[in-house]
Amino acid sequence: MKEELRVKKIKDGTVIDHIKAGKGKKVLDILGVENGFPNVTALLMNVSSKRVGKKDIVKIENKALGKEEVDKIALIAPNATWNVIKDFKVTKKSKIELPDTLEGILKCPNPKCVTNMNEPVKSRFKVEKKEPVKLRCVYCERLFGLEDLI
Ligand SMILES: Nc1ncnc2c1ncn2[C@@H]1O[C@H](COP(=O)(O)OP(=O)(O)OP(=O)(O)O)[C@@H](O)[C@H]1O
Ligand SMILES: [Mg+2]
Ligand SMILES: [Zn+2]
């Protein structure tokens, strides 16, 4: 059965498509979808796709994504597609790509890092490798994998 026949269309909101199968739950975590989250949300898992084999899809009503959320999604679901839905139609579509540096969205796991001291220094990581992702803290120069950061 076609994916769009399983879940009612949403009027306004966000659809994140082409998420690698198994990563949809993590995308929900990033977006803060947990008990008490008020918006209507759908997670489709293991949908067949010509392009990526099996995929997950996340749909959230009345929610727009911010840059920080998109960058975090890029870390765990690179090449997912971000669709903005307005009045039942896709009005904007873009591929979620990992930027070269990530600013202010992740906490450096090194307790001695200057970004974890009292002075307000925004965290900054350079993307050193994309798959699997490796990020280097610009301040303490330590290298981290995703499991250390999310
Ligand atoms: N109003 C809506 N409510 C819920 N989901 C929607 C809505 N409109 C589109 N979608 C979903 O958003 C995704 C993108 O829709 P689109 O119509 O662009 O499909 P597509 O042509 O297959 O896109 P792509 O080329 O990115 O795969 C699909 O998963 C589709 O089911
Ligand atoms: Mg498609
Ligand atoms: Zn650091």
PDB file of N, CA and C and ligand atoms in Angstrom, residues 108 113 137 140, ligand 3:
ATOM      1  N   CYS A 108      30.336  19.988  24.042  1.00  0.00           N
ATOM      2  CA  CYS A 108      31.586  19.218  24.004  1.00  0.00           C
ATOM      3  C   CYS A 108      31.630  18.292  25.215  1.00  0.00           C
ATOM      4  N   CYS A 113      37.017  21.284  28.584  1.00  0.00           N
ATOM      5  CA  CYS A 113      36.973  22.167  27.409  1.00  0.00           C
ATOM      6  C   CYS A 113      36.504  23.557  27.826  1.00  0.00           C
ATOM      7  N   CYS A 137      36.224  19.177  18.089  1.00  0.00           N
ATOM      8  CA  CYS A 137      35.965  20.425  18.806  1.00  0.00           C
ATOM      9  C   CYS A 137      37.063  21.415  18.440  1.00  0.00           C
ATOM     10  N   CYS A 140      39.062  22.405  22.121  1.00  0.00           N
ATOM     11  CA  CYS A 140      39.972  21.481  22.808  1.00  0.00           C
ATOM     12  C   CYS A 140      40.617  20.506  21.823  1.00  0.00           C
TER      13      CYS A 140
HETATM   14 ZN    ZN B   3      35.961  20.793  23.359  1.00  0.00          ZN
END
